[in-house]
GROMACS .gro file of C-alpha atoms in nm:
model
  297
    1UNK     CA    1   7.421   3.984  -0.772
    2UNK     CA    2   7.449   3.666  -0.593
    3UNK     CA    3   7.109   3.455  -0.682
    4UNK     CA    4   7.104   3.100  -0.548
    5UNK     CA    5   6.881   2.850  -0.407
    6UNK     CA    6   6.973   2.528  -0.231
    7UNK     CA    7   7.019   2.218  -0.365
    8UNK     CA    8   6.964   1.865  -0.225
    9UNK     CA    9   7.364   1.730  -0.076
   10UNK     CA   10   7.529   1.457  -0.232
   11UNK     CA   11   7.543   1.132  -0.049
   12UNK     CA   12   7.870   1.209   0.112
   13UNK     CA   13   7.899   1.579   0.234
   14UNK     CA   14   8.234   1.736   0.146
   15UNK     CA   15   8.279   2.026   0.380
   16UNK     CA   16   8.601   2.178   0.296
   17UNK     CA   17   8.536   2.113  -0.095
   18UNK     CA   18   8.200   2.250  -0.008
   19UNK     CA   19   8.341   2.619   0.123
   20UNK     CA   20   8.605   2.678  -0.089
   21UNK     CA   21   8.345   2.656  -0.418
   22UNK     CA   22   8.108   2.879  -0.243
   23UNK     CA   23   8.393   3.140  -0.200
   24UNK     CA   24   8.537   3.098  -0.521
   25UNK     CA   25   8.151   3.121  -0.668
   26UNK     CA   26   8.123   3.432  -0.450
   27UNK     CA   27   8.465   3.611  -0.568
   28UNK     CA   28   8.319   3.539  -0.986
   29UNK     CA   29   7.987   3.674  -0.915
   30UNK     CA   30   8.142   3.932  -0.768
   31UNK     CA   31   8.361   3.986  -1.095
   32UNK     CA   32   8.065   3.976  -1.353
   33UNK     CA   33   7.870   4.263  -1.110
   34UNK     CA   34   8.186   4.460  -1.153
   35UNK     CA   35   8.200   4.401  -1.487
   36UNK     CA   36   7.835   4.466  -1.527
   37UNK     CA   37   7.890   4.834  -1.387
   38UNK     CA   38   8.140   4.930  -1.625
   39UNK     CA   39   7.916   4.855  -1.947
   40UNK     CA   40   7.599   4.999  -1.776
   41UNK     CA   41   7.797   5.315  -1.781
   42UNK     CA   42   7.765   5.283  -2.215
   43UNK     CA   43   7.473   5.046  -2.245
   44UNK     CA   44   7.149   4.997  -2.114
   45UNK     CA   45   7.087   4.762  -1.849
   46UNK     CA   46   6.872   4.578  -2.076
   47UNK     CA   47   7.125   4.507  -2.359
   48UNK     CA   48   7.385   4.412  -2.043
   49UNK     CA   49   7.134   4.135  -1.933
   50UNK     CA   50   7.044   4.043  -2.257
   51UNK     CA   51   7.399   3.978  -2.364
   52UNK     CA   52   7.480   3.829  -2.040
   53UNK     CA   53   7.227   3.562  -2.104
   54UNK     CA   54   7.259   3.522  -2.472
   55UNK     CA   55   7.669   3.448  -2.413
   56UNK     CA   56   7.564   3.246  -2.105
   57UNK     CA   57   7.319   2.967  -2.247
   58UNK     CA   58   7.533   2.765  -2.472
   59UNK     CA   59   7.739   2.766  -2.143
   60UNK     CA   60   7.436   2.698  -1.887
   61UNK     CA   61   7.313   2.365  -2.135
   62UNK     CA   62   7.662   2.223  -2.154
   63UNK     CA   63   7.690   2.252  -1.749
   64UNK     CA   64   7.307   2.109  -1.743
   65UNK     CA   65   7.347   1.852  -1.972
   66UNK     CA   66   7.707   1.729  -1.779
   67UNK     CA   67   7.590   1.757  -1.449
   68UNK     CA   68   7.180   1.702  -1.460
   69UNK     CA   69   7.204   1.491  -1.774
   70UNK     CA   70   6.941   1.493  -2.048
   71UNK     CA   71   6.635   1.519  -1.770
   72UNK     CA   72   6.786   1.846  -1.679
   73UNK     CA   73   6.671   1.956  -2.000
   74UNK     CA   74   6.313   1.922  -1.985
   75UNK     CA   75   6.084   2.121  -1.733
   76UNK     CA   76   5.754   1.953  -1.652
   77UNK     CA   77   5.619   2.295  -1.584
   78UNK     CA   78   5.817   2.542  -1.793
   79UNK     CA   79   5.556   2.865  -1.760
   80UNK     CA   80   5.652   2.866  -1.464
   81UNK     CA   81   5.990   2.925  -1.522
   82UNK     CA   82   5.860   3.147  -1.711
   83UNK     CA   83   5.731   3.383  -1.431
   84UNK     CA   84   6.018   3.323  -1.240
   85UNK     CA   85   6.230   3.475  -1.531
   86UNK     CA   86   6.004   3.776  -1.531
   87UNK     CA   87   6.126   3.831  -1.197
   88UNK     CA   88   6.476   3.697  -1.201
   89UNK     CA   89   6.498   4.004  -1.501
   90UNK     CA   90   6.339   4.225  -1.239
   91UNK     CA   91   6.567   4.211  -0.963
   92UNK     CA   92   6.873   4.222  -1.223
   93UNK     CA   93   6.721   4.545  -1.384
   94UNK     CA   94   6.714   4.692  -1.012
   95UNK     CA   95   7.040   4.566  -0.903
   96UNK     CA   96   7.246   4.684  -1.198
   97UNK     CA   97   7.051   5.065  -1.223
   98UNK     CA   98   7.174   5.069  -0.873
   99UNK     CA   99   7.509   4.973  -0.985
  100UNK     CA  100   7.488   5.278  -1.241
  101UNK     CA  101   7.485   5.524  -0.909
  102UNK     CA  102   7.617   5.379  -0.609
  103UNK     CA  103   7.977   5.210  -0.523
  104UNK     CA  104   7.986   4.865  -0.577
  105UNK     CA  105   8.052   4.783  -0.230
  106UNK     CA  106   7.759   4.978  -0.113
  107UNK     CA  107   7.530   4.802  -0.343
  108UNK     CA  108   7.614   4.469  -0.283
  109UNK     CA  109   7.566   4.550   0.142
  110UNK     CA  110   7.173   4.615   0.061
  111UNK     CA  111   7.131   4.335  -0.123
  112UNK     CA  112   7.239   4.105   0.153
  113UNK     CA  113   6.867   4.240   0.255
  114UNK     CA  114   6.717   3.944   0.078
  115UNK     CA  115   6.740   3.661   0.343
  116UNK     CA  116   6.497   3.898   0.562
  117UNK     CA  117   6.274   3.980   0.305
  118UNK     CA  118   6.250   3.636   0.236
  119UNK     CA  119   6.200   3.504   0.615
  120UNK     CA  120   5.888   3.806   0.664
  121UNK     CA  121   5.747   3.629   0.329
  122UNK     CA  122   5.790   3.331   0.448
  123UNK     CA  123   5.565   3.390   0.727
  124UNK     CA  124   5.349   3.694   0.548
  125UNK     CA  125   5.280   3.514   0.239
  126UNK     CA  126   5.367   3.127   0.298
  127UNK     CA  127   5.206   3.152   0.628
  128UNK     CA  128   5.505   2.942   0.764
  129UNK     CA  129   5.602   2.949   1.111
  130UNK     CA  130   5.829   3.219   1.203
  131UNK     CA  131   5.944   3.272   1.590
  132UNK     CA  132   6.001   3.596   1.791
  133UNK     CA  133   6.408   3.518   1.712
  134UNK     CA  134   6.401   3.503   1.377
  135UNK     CA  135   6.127   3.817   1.361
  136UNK     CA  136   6.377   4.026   1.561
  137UNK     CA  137   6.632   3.890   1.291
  138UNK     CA  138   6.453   4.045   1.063
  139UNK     CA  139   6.407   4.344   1.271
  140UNK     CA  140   6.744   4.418   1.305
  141UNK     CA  141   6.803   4.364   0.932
  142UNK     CA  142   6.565   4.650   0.829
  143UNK     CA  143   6.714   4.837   1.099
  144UNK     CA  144   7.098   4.755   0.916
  145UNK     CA  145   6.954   4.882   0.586
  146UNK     CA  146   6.825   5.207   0.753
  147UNK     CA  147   7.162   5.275   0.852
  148UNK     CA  148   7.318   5.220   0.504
  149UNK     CA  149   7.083   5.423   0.311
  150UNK     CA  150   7.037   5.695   0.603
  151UNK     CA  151   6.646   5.856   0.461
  152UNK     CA  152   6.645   6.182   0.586
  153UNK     CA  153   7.027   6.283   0.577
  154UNK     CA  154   7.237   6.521   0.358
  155UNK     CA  155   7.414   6.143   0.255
  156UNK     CA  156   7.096   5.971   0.129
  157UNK     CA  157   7.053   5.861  -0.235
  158UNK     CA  158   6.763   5.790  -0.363
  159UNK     CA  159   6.933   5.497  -0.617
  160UNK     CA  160   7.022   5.362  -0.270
  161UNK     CA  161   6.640   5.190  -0.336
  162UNK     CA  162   6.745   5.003  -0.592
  163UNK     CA  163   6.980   4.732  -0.450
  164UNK     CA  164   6.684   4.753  -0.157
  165UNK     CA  165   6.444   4.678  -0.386
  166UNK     CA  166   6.642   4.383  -0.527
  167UNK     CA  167   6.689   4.178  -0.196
  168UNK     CA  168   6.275   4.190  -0.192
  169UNK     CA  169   6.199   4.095  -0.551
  170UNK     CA  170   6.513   3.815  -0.511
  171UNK     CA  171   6.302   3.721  -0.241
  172UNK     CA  172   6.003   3.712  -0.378
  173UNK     CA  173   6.235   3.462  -0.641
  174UNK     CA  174   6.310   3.234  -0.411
  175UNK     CA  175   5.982   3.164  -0.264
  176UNK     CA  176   5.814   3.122  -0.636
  177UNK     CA  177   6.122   2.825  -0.660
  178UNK     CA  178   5.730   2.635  -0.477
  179UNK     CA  179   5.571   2.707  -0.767
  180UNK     CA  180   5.826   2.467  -0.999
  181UNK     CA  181   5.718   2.092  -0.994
  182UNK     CA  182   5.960   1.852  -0.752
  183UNK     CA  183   6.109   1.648  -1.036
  184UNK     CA  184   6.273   1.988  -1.202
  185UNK     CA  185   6.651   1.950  -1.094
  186UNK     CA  186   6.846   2.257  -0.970
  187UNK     CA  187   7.028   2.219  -1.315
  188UNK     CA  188   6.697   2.315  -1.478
  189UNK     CA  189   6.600   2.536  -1.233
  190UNK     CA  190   6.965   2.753  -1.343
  191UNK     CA  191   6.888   2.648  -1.715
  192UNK     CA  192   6.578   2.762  -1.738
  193UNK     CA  193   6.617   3.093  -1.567
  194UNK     CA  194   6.877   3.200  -1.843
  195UNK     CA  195   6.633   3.096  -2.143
  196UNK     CA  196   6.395   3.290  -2.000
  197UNK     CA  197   6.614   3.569  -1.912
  198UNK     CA  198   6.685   3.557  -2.270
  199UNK     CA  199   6.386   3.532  -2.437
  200UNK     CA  200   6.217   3.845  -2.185
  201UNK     CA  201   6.554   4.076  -2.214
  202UNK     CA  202   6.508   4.007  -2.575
  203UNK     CA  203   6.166   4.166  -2.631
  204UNK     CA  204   6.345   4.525  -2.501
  205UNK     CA  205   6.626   4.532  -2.808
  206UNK     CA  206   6.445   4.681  -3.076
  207UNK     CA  207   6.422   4.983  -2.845
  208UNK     CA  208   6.773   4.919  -2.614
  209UNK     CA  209   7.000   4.792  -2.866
  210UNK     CA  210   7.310   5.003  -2.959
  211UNK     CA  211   7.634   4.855  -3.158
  212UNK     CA  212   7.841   4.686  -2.950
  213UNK     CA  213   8.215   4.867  -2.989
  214UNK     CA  214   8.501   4.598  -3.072
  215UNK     CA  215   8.674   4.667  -2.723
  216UNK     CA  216   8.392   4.567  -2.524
  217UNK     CA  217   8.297   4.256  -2.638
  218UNK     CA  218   8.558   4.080  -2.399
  219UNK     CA  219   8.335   4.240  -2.148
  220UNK     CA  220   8.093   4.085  -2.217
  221UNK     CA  221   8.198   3.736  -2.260
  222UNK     CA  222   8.377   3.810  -1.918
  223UNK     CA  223   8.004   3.908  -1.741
  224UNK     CA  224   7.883   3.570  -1.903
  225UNK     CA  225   8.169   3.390  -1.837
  226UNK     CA  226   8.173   3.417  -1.455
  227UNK     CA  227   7.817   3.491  -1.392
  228UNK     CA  228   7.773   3.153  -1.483
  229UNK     CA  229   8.103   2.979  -1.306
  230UNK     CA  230   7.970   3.153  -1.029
  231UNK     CA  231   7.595   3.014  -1.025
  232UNK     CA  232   7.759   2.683  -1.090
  233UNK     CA  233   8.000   2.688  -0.823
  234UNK     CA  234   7.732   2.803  -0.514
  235UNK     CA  235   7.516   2.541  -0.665
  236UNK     CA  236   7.800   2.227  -0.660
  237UNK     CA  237   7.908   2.419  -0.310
  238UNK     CA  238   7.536   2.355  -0.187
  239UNK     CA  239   7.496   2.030  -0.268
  240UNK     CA  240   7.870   1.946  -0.098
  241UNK     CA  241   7.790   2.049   0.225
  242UNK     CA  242   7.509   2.204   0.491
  243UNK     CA  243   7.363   2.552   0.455
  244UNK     CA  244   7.437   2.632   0.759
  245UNK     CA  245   7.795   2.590   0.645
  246UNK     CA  246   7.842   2.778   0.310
  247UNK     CA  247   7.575   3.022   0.322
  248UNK     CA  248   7.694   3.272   0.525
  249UNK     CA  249   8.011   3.265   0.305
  250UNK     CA  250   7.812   3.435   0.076
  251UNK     CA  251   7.878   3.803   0.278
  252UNK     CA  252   8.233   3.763   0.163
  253UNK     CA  253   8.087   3.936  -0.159
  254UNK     CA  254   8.140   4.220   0.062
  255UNK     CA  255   8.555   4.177   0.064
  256UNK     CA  256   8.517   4.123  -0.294
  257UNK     CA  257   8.303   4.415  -0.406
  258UNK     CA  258   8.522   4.684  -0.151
  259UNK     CA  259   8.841   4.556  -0.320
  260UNK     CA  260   8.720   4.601  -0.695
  261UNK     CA  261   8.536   4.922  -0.592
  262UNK     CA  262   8.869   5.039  -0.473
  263UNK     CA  263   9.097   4.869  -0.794
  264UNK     CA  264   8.887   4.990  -1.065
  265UNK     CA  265   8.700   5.335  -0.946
  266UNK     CA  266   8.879   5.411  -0.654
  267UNK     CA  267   8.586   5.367  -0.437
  268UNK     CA  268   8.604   5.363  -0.057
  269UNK     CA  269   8.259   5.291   0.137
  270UNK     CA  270   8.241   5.501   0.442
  271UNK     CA  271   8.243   5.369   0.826
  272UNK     CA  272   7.851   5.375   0.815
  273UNK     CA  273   7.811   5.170   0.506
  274UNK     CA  274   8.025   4.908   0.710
  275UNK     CA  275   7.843   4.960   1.043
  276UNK     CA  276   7.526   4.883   0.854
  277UNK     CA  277   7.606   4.588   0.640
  278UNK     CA  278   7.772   4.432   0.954
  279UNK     CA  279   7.434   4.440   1.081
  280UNK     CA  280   7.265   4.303   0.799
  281UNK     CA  281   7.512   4.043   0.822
  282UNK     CA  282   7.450   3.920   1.123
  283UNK     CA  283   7.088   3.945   1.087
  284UNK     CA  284   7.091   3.720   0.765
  285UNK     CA  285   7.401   3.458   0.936
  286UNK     CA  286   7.141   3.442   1.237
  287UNK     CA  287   6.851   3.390   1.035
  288UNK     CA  288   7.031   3.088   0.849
  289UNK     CA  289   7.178   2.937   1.149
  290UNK     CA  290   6.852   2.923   1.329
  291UNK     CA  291   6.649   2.772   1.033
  292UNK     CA  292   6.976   2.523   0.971
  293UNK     CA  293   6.892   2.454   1.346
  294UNK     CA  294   6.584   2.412   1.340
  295UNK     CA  295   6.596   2.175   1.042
  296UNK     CA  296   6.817   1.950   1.251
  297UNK     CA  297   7.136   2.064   1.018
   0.00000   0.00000   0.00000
């Protein structure tokens, strides 16, 4: 599940540096969700993210303390990071139960939902200024996710909710990023959402726990492994270059999920899956370029 907020550019954009990070962050996220659906299969979700982020702090302080230095250590307003973990651990609990039912590829086309969920909160909740464009955006967003899950037909599913319900709550994420005080760096932002993760996934093992078998502990380094190359990669990717730019790289999570679908489970999306996440991506690829515009990017 791609999760990532923007971060302010370096001094000297880098473009090209800038787009081939984002797709290389893409393709590793893309890895640990396929990853993650194999060991929900034998584990619960729970123990998945609480491994995930247990393997993944020593990595996420190293790549804090190199990057952010020592400030990007301290929060000056860890509870809420706190909250924000509490939701951060809800949209992963969604996101990966949905993994548990649907194809891979089919799950990651709903949650491309969340940049619409997050422009209507902008405006619902935020009270930010939102114009007819960008409402009919969002309009034709909904109406791409209506055509993926199909309520109503023989094809519908109800786990086909959960990925839905994901974009909204990773929404819901990225707006609470206000609630975190201005001198937290996007390195503590990312370091603080995997102690958290931790400590909150944690509080579920006496009842989720089950003995982790020999063979799949290399799974679970892997889901660590590149969940966290890939946060770090989209983060480095946003500060190299415009939004506008590298976020709507992000839908080639699509490519990526199809081809593992296919490699690993033989899974093969049908033609309405693909008419209705090329809506949703042109929804959320309009949405961006119109605020990048509007922000003078």
């Amino acid at each position: 599940m791609t999760a990532m907020e923007t971060a302010p550019r370096e001094a000297e954009p880098r473009p090209l540096a800038g787009i081939a990070l984002m797709c290389a962050g893409v393709a590793s996220l893309c890895i640990s969700d396929a990853i993650a659906k194999e060991l929900t299969a034998g584990y619960a979700v729970m123990q998945v993210l609480f491994m995930r982020n247990l393997l993944a702090l020593p990595v996420a302080v190293a790549i804090a303390w190199k990057l952010g230095g020592r400030a990007a250590l301290r929060s000056h307003k860890p509870m809420a990071h706190m909250v924000r973990g509490f939701i951060w651990i809800g949209a992963a609990l969604l996101f990966l139960t949905g993994l548990r039912y649907l194809e891979l590829a089919e799950a990651t086309a709903l949650a491309f939902a969340a940049p619409v969920f997050i422009t209507a909160l902008s405006a619902l909740v935020l009270k930010e200024t939102v114009g007819w464009r960008r409402w009919t955006a969002v309009l034709v967003g909904f109406a791409g996710v209506l055509i993926v899950v199909r309520p109503g037909s023989a094809a519908f599913q109800a786990a086909s909710l959960f990925p839905v319900a994901t974009a909204f709550v990773y929404a819901v994420l990225m707006i609470s990023a206000r609630w975190v005080d201005k001198r937290d760096s996007m390195w503590t932002l990312m370091l603080y959402l995997v102690i958290s993760g931790t400590l909150i996934s944690a509080l579920a093992m006496p009842f989720a726990w089950r003995p982790i078998a020999a063979e799949h502990w290399w799974l679970f380094l892997g889901i660590a492994l590149f969940g966290t190359m890939g946060v770090t990669m989209i983060t480095q990717a946003f500060r190299m270059a415009p939004a506008s730019v590298v976020a709507p790289l992000d839908y080639t999570a699509l490519v990526w999920s199809t081809l593992l679908g296919w490699m690993f489970w033989g899974e093969m999306p049908d033609f309405l899956t693909y008419a209705g996440a090329a809506v949703i991506i042109a929804s959320g690829i309009y949405i961006v370029w119109r605020e990048g515009k509007l922000r003078g990017q």
